[in-house]
mmCIF file of C-alpha atoms in Angstrom:
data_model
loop_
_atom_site.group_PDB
_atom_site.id
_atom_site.type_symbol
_atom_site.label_atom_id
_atom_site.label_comp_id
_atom_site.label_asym_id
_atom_site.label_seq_id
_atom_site.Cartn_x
_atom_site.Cartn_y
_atom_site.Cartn_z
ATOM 1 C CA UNK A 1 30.157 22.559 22.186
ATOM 2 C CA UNK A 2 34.049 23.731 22.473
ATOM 3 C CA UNK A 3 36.450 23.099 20.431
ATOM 4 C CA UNK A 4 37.419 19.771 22.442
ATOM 5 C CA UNK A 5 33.689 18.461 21.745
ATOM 6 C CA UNK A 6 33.839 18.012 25.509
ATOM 7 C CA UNK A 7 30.796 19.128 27.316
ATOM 8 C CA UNK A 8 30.647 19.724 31.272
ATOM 9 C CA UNK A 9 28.015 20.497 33.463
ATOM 10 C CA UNK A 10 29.677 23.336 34.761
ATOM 11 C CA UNK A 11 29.107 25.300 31.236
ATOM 12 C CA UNK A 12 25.595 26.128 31.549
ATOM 13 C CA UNK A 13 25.237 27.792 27.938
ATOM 14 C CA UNK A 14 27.227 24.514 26.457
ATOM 15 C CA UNK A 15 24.801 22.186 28.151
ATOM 16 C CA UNK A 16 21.784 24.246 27.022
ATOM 17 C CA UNK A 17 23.151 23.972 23.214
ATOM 18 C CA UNK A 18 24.224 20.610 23.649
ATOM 19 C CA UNK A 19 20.133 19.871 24.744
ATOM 20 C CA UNK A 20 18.402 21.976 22.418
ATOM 21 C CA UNK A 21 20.656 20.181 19.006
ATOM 22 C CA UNK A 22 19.398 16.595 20.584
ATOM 23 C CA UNK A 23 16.007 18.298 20.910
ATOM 24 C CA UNK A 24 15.925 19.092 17.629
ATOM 25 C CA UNK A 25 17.699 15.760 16.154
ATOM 26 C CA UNK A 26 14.778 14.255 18.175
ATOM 27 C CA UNK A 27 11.796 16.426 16.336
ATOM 28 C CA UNK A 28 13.704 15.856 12.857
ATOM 29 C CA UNK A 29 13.340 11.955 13.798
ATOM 30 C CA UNK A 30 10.070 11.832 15.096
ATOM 31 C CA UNK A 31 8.785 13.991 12.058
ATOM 32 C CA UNK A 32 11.011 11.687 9.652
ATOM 33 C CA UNK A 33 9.896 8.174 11.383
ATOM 34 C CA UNK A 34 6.182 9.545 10.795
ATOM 35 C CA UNK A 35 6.248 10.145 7.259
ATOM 36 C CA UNK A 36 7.172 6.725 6.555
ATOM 37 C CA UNK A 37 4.928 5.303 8.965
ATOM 38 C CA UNK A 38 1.849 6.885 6.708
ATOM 39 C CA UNK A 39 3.604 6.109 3.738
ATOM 40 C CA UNK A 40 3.712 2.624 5.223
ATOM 41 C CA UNK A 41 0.047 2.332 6.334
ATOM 42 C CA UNK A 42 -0.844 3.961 2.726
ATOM 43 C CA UNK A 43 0.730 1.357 1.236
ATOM 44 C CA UNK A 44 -0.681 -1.565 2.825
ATOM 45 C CA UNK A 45 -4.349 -0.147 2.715
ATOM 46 C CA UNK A 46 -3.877 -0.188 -0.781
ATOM 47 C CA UNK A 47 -2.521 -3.518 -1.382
ATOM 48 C CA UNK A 48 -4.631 -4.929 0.896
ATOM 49 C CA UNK A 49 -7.257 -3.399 -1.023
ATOM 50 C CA UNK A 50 -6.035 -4.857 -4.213
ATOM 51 C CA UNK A 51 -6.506 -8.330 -2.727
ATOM 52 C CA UNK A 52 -9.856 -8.021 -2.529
ATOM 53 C CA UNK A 53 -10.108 -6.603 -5.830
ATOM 54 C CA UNK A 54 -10.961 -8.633 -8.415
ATOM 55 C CA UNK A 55 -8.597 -8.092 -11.410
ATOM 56 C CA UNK A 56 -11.187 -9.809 -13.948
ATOM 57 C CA UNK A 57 -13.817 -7.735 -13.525
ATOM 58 C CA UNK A 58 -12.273 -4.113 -11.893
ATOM 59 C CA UNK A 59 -8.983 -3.939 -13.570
ATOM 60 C CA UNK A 60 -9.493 -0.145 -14.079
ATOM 61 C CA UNK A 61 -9.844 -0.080 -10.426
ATOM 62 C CA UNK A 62 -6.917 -2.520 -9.431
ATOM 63 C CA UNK A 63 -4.880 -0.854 -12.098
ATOM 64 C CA UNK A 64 -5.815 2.328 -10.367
ATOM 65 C CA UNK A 65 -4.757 1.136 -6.813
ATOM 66 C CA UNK A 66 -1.455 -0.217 -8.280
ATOM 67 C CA UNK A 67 -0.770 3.429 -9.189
ATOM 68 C CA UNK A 68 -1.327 4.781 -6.572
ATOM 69 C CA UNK A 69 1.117 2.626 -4.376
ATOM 70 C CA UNK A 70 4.207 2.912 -7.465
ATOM 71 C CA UNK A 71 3.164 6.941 -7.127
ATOM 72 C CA UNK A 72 3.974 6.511 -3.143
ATOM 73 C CA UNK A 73 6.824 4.519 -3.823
ATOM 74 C CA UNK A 74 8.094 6.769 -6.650
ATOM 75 C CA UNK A 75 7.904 9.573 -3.947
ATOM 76 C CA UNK A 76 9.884 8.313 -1.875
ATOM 77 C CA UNK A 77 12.683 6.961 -4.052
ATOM 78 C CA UNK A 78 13.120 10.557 -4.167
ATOM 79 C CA UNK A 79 13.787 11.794 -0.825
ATOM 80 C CA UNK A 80 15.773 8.044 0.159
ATOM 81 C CA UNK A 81 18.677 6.582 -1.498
ATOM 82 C CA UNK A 82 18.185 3.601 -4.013
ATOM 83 C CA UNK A 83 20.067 1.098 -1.190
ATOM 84 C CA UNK A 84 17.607 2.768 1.447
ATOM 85 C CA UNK A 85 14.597 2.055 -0.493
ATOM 86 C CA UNK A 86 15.397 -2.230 -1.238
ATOM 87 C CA UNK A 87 14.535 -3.790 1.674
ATOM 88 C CA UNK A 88 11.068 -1.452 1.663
ATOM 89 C CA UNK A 89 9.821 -2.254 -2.006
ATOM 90 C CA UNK A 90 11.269 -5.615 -1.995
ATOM 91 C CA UNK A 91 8.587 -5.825 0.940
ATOM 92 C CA UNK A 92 5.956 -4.293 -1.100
ATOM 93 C CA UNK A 93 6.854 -6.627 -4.084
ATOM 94 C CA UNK A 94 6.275 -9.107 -1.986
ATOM 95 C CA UNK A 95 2.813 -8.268 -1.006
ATOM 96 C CA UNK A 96 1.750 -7.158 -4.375
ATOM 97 C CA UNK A 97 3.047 -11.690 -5.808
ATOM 98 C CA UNK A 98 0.328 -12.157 -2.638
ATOM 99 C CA UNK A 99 -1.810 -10.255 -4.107
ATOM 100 C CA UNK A 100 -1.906 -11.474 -7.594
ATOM 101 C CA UNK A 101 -1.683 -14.604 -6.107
ATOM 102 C CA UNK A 102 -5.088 -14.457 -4.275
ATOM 103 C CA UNK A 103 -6.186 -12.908 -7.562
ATOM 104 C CA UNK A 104 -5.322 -15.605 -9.673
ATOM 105 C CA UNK A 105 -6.710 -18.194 -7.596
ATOM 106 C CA UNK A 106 -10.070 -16.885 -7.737
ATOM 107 C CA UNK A 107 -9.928 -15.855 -11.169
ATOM 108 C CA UNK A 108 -9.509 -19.841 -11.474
ATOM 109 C CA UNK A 109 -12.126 -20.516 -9.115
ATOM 110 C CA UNK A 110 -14.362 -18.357 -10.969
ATOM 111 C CA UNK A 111 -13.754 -20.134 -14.387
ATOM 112 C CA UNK A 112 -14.104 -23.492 -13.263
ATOM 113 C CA UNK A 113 -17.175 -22.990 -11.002
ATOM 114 C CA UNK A 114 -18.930 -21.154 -14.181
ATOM 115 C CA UNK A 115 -20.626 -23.059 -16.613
ATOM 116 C CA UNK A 116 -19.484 -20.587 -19.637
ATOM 117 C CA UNK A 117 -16.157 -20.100 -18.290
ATOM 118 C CA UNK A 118 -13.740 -22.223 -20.159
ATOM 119 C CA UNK A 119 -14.780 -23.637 -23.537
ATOM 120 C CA UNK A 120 -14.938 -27.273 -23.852
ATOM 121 C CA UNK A 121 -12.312 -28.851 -26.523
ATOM 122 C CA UNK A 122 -13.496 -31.609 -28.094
ATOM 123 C CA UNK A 123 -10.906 -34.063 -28.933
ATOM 124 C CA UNK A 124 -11.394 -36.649 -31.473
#
């Protein structure tokens, strides 16, 4: 672009310049916006997964998924600022309280549906 950041048609070699920087603003975007979309999906396969894992009796497993999604989220803390990345793992914390949520319930479930699974107290 000149010097006036003034672009006309008329300046074929401008134009062409002027095209081929929003070309390749629009490939750094695209690439950018896909990252985070598999970091995204990544994420929510594993929490997702981690609702259906039962803490109880696979915590090496659910303690395994859990690292996996800080590991992704740890990743990307380092290529996005700290103000960037609230709104995302504020989302994710979210998901994860669901998740331990759905976990606790049926770890209650499971102890009061099992006839071994809380000790009686005898009270006298």
């Amino acid at each position: 672009a000149s010097s006036h950041n003034v672009i006309t048609w008329g300046n074929t070699a401008e134009c062409e310049l002027y095209v081929e920087s929003l070309l390749q603003a629009s490939q750094k975007l695209t690439s950018a916006n896909d990252y985070l979309r598999s970091m995204h999906a990544k994420i929510a396969t594993l929490i997702s997964s981690l609702m259906s894992c039962d803490l109880l009796s696979q915590k090496s497993s659910w303690t395994k998924q859990w690292s996996d999604v800080q590991t992704i989220i740890s990743q990307m803390s380092s290529r996005y600022t700290p103000v960037q990345m609230i709104p995302w793992v504020t989302h994710w914390n979210r998901q994860l309280y669901k998740s331990l949520h759905v976990n606790y319930q049926m770890g209650l479930e499971q102890l009061l549906l099992s006839d071994d699974g809380i000790t009686k107290i005898r009270c006298d």
